[in-house]
PDB file of C-alpha atoms in Angstrom:
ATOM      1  CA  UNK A   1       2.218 -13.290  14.059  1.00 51.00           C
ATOM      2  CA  UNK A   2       3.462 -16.315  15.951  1.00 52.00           C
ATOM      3  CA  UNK A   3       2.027 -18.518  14.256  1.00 52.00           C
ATOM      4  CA  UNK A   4       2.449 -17.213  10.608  1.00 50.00           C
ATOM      5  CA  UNK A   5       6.527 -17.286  12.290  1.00 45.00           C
ATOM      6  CA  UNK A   6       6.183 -20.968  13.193  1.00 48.00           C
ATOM      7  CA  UNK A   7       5.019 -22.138   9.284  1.00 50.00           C
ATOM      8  CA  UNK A   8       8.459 -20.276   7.904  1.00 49.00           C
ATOM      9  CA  UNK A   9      10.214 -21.873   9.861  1.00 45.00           C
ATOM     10  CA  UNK A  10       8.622 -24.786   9.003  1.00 49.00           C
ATOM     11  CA  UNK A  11       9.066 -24.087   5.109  1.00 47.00           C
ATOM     12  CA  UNK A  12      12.813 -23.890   5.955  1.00 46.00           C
ATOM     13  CA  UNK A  13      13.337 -27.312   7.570  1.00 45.00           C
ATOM     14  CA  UNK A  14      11.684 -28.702   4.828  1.00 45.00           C
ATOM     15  CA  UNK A  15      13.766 -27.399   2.120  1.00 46.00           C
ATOM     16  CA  UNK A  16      16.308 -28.954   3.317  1.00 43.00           C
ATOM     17  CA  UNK A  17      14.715 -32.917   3.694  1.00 45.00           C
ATOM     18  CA  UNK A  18      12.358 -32.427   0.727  1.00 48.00           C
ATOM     19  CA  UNK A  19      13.285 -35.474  -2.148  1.00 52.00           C
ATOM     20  CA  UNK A  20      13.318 -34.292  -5.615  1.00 59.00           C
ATOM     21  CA  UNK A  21       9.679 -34.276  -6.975  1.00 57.00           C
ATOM     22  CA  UNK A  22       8.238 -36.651  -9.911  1.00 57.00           C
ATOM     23  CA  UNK A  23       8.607 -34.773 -12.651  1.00 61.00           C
ATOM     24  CA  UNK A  24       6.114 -35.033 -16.141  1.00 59.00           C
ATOM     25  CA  UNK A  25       7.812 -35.856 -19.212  1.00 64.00           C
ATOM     26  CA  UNK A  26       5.781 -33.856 -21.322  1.00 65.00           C
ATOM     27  CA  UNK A  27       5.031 -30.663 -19.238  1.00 65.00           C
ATOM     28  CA  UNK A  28       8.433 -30.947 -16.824  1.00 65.00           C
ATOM     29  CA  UNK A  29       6.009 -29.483 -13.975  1.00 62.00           C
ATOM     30  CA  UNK A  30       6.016 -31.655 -10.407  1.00 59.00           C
ATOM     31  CA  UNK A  31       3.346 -34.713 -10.635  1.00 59.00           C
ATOM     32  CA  UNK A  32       0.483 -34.070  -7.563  1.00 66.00           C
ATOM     33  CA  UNK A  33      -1.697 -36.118  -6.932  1.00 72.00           C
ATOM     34  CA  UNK A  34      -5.127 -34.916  -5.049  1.00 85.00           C
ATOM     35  CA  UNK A  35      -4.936 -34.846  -1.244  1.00 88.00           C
ATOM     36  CA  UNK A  36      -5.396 -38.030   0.635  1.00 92.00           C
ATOM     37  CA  UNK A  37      -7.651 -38.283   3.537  1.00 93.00           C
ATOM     38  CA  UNK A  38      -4.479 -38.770   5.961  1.00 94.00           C
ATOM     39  CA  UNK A  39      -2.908 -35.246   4.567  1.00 94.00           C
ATOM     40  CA  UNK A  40      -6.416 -33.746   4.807  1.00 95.00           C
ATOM     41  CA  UNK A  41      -6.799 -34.582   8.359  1.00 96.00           C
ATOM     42  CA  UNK A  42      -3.162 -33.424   9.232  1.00 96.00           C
ATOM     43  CA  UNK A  43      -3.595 -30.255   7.508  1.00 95.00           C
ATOM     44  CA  UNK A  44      -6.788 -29.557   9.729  1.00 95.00           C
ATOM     45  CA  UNK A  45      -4.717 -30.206  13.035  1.00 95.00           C
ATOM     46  CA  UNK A  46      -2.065 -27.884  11.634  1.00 93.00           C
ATOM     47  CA  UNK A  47      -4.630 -25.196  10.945  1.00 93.00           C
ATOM     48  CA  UNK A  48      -6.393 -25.481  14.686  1.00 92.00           C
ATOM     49  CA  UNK A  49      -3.243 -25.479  16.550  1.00 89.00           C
ATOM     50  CA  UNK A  50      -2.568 -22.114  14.929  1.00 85.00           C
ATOM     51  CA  UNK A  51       0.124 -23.247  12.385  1.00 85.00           C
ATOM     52  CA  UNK A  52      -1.329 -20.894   9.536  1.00 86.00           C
ATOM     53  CA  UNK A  53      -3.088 -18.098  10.899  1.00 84.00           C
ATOM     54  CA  UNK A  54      -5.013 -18.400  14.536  1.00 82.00           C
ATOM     55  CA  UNK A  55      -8.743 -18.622  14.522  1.00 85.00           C
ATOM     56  CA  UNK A  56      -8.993 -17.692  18.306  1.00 85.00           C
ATOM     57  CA  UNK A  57     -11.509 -15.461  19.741  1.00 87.00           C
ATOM     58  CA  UNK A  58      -8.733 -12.973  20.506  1.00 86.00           C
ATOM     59  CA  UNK A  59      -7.785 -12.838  17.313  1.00 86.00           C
ATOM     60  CA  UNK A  60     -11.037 -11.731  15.876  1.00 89.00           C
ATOM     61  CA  UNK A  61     -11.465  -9.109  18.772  1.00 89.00           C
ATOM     62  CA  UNK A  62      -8.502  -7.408  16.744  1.00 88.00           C
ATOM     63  CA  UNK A  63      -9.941  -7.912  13.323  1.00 89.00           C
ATOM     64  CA  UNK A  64     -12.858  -6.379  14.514  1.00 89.00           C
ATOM     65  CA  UNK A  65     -11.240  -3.163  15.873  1.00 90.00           C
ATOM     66  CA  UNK A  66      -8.935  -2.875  12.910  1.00 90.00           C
ATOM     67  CA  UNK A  67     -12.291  -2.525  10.822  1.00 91.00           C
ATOM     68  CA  UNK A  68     -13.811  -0.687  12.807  1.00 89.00           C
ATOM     69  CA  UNK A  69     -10.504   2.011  12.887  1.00 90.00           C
ATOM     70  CA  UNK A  70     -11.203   1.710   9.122  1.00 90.00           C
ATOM     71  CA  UNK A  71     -14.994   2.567   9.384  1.00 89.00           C
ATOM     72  CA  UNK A  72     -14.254   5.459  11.495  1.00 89.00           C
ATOM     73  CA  UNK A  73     -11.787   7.037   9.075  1.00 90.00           C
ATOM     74  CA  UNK A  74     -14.189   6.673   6.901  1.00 91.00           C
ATOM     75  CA  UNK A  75     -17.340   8.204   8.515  1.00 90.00           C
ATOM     76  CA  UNK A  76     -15.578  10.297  11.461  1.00 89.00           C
ATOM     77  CA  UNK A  77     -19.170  11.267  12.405  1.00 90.00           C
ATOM     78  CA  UNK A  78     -20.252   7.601  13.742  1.00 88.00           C
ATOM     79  CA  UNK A  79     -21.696   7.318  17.122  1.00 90.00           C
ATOM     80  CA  UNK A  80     -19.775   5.246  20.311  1.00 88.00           C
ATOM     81  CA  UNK A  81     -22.999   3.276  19.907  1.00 90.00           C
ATOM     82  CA  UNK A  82     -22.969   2.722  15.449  1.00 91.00           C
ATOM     83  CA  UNK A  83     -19.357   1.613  16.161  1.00 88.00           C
ATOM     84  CA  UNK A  84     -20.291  -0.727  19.493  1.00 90.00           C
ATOM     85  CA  UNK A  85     -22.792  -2.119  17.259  1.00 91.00           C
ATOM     86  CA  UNK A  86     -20.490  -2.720  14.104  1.00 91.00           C
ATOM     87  CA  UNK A  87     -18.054  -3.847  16.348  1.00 90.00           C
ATOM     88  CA  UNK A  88     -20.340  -6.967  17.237  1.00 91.00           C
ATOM     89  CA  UNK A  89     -21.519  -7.363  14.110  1.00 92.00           C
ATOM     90  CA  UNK A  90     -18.253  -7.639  12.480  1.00 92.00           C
ATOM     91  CA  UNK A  91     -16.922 -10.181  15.113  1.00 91.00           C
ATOM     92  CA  UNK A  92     -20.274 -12.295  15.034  1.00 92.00           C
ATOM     93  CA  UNK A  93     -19.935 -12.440  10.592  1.00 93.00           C
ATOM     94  CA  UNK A  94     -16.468 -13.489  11.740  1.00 92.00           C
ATOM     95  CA  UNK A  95     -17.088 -15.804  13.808  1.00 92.00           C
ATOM     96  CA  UNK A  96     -19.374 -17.830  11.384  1.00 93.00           C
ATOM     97  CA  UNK A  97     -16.858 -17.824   9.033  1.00 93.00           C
ATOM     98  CA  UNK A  98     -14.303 -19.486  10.400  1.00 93.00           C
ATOM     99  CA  UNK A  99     -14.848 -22.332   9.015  1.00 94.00           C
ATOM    100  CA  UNK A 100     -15.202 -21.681   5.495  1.00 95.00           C
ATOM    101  CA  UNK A 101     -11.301 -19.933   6.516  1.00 94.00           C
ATOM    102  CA  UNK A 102     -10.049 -22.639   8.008  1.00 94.00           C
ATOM    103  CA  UNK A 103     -11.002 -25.399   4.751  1.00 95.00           C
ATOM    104  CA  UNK A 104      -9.332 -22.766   2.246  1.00 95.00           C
ATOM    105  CA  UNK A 105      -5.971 -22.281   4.810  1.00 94.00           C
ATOM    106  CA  UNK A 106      -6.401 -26.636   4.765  1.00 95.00           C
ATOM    107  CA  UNK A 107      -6.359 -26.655   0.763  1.00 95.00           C
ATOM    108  CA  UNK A 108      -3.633 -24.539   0.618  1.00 94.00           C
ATOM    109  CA  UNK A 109      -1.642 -26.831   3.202  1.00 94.00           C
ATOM    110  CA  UNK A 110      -2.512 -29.710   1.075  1.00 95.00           C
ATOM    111  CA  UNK A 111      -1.791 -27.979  -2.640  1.00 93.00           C
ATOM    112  CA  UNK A 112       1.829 -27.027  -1.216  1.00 92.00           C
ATOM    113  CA  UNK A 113       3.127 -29.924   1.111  1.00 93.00           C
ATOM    114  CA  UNK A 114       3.241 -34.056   0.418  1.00 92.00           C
ATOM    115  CA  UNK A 115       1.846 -35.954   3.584  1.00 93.00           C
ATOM    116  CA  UNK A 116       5.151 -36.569   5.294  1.00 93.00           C
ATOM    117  CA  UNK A 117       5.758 -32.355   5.103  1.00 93.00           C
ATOM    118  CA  UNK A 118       2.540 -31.865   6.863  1.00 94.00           C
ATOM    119  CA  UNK A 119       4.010 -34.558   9.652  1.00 94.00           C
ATOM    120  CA  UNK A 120       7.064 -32.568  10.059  1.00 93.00           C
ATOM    121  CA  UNK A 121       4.951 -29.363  10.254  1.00 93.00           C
ATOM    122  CA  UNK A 122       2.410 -30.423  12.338  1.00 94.00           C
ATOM    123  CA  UNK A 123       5.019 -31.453  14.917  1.00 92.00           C
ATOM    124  CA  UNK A 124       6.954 -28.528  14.684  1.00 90.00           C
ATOM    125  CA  UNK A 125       4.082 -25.886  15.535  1.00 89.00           C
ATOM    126  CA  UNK A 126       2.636 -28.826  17.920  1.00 90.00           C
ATOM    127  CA  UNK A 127       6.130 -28.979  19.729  1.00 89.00           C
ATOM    128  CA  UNK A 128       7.176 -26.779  22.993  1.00 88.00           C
ATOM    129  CA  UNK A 129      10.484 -26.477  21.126  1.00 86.00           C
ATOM    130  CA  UNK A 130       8.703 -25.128  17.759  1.00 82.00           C
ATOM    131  CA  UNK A 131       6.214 -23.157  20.080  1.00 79.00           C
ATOM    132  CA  UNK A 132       9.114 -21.298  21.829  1.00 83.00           C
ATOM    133  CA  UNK A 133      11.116 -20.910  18.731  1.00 81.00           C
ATOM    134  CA  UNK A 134       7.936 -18.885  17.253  1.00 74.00           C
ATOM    135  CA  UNK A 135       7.699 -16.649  20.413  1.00 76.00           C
ATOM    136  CA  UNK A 136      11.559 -15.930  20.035  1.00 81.00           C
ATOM    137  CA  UNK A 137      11.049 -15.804  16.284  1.00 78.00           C
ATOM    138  CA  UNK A 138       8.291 -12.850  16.940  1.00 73.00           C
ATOM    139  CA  UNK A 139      10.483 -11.068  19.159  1.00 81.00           C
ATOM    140  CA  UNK A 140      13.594 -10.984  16.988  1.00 85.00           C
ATOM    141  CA  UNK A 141      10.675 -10.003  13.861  1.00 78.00           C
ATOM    142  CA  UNK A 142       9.290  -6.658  15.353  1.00 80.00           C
ATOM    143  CA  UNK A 143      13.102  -5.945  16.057  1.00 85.00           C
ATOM    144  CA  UNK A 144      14.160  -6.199  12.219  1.00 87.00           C
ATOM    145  CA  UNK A 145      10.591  -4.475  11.361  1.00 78.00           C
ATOM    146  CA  UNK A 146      11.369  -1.377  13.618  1.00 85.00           C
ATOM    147  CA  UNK A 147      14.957  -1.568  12.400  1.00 87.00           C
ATOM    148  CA  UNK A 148      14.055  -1.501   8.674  1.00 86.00           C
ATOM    149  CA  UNK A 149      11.092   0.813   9.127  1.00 82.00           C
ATOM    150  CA  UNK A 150      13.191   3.441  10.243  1.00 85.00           C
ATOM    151  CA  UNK A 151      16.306   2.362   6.969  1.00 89.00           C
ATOM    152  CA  UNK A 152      13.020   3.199   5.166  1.00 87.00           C
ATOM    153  CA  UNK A 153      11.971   6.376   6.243  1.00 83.00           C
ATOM    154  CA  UNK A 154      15.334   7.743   5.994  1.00 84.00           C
ATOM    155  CA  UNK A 155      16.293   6.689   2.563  1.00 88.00           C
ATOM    156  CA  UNK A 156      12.787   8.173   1.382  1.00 84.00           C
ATOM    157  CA  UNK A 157      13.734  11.852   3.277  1.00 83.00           C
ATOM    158  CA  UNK A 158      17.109  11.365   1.602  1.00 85.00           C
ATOM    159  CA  UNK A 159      15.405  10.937  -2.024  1.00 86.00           C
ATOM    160  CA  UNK A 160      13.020  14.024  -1.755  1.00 81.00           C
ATOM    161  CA  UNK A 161      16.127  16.165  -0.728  1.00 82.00           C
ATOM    162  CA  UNK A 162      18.555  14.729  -3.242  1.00 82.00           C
ATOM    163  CA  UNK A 163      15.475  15.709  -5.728  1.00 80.00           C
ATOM    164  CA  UNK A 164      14.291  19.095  -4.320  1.00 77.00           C
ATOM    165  CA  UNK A 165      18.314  19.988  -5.043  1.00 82.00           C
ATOM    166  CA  UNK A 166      18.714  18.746  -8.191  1.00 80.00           C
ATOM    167  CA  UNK A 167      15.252  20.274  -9.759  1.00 76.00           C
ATOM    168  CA  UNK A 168      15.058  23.677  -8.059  1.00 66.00           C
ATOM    169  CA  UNK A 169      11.843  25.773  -7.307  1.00 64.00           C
ATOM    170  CA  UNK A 170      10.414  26.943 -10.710  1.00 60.00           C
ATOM    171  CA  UNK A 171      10.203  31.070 -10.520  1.00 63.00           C
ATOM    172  CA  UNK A 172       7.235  32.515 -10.923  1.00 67.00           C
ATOM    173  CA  UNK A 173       6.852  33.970 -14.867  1.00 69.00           C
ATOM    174  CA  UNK A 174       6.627  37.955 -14.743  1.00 70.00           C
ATOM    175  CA  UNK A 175       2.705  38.889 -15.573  1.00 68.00           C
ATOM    176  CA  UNK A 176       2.454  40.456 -18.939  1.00 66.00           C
ATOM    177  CA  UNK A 177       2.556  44.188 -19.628  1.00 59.00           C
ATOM    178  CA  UNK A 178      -0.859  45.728 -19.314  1.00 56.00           C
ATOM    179  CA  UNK A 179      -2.930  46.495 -22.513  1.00 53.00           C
ATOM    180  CA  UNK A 180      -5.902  49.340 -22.827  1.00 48.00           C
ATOM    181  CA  UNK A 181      -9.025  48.255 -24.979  1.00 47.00           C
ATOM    182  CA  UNK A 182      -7.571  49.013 -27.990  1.00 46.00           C
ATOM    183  CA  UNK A 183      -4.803  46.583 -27.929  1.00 47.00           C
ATOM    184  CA  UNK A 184      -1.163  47.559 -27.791  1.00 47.00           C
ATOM    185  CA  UNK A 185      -1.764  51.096 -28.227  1.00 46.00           C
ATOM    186  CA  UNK A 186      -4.087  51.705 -26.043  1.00 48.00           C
ATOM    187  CA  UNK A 187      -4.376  53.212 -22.519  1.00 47.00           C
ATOM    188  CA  UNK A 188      -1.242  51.678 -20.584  1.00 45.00           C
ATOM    189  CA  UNK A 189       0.102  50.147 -23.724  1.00 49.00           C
ATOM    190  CA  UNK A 190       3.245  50.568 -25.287  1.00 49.00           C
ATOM    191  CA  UNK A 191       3.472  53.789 -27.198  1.00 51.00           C
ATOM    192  CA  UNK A 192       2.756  52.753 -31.032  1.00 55.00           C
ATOM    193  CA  UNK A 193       2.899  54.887 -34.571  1.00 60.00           C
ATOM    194  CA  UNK A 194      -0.291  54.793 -37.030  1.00 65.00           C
ATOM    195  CA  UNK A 195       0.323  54.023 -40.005  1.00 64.00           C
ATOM    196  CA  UNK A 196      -1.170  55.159 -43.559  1.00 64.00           C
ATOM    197  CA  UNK A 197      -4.018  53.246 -43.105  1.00 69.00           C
ATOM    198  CA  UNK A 198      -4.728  54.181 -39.923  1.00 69.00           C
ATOM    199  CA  UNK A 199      -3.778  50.867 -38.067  1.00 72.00           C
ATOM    200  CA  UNK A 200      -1.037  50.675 -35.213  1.00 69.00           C
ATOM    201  CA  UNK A 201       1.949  49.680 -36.554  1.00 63.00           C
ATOM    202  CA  UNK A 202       3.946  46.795 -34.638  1.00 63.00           C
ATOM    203  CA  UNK A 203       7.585  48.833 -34.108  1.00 56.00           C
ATOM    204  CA  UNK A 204       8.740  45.310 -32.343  1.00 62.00           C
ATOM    205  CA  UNK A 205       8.220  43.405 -35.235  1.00 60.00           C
ATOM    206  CA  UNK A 206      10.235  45.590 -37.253  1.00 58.00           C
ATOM    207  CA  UNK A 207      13.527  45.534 -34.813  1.00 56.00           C
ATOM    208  CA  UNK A 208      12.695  49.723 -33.865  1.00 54.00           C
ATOM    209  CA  UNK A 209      12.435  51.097 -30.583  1.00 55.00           C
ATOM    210  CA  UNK A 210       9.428  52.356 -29.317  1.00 55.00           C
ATOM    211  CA  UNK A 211       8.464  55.859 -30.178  1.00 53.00           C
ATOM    212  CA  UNK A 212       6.159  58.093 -28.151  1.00 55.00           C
ATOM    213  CA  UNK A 213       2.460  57.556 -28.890  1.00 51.00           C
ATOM    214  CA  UNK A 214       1.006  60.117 -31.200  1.00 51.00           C
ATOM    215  CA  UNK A 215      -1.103  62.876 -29.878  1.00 52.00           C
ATOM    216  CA  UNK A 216      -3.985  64.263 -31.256  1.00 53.00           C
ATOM    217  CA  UNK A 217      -3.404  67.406 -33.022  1.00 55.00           C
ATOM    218  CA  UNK A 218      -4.524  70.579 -30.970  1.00 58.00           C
ATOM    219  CA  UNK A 219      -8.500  71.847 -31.759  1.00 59.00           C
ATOM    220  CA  UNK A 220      -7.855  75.125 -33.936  1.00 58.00           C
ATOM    221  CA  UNK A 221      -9.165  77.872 -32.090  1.00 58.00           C
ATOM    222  CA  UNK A 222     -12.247  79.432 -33.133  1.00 56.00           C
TER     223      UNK A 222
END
């Protein structure tokens, strides 16, 4: 974090010394030339003294227990002795690829900054003023982090009850009326009238109110 503090401020004193770039006529995009051995070599010493991201050994110890958090979460039933074992594994693939990390954090020093902005940004990270304005810088960062984290999490409460208010609970629909085999008509049905040709007759359809369902007519006695 320190470090990563240290480069902004970095990118802010140079904004304000920077000279207006070459421009091309045809394009109108900034003329840059490939890195010179000098910027090369300055980049590198920016990288090492932590002016990008640090490299240190402490550093990867917390890489390697963030993954290992992650591979936990993912398989909670991992043994103390899987995750020891990942643990050193992770930190010893780390470890051998620092520096491939450190010549792609150098490239990216020497694709944004002209030689005499890597100077001024080696000496600022290099400097015990620079060094204590990044420890200050880190300080007054978690501050505005915890600050805003909390701005955050009460404008999100805010939005769900602002929306649970305006779009209310949706009721449950009523279950239908019950219907016997034989459709409307039928056991638990809605009383219905047979018509001529011996089909129910659908009284809703015709705007009448239900009429009692018809009853067989009584056996005649024998």
């Amino acid at each position: 974090m320190r470090s990563m503090v240290l480069a902004a401020i970095a990118v802010a004193a140079l904004a304000g010394c920077n000279k207006p770039p070459v421009l091309d006529a045809a394009t109108g995009e900034p003329v840059k030339g490939p890195p010179t051995p000098a910027a090369k070599a300055v980049a590198m010493k920016i990288v090492d003294a932590g002016g990008v991201l640090s490299m240190d050994k402490k550093t990867l110890e917390q890489v390697a227990i963030q993954q290992l958090q992650r591979l936990h979460q993912q398989d909670p039933e991992l043994t103390t002795d899987q995750l020891m074992a990942a643990k050193t594994g992770i930190t010893k693939n780390l470890e051998a690829a620092v520096p491939q990390m450190k010549e792609a954090m150098q490239a990216a020093l020497t694709d944004t900054f002209t030689k005499p902005e890597l100077d001024l940004l080696l000496k600022l990270v290099t400097s015990k003023e620079g060094k204590a304005i990044g420890e200050h810088m880190q300080e007054v960062s978690e501050k505005s982090f915890q600050v805003v984290d909390a701005v955050v999490s009460n404008a999100s409460d805010k939005a769900v009850k602002e929306m649970k208010s305006a779009w209310p609970a949706v009721q449950p629909k009523p279950a239908p009326a019950p219907t016997g085999p034989s459709g409307p008509g039928g056991p638990g049905g809605a009383p219905t009238i047979i018509g001529p040709d011996g089909k129910p007759i659908d009284l809703s359809k015709l705007g009448l109110p239900p009429q009692p369902a018809q009853s067989a007519p009584p056996a005649k006695p024998k």
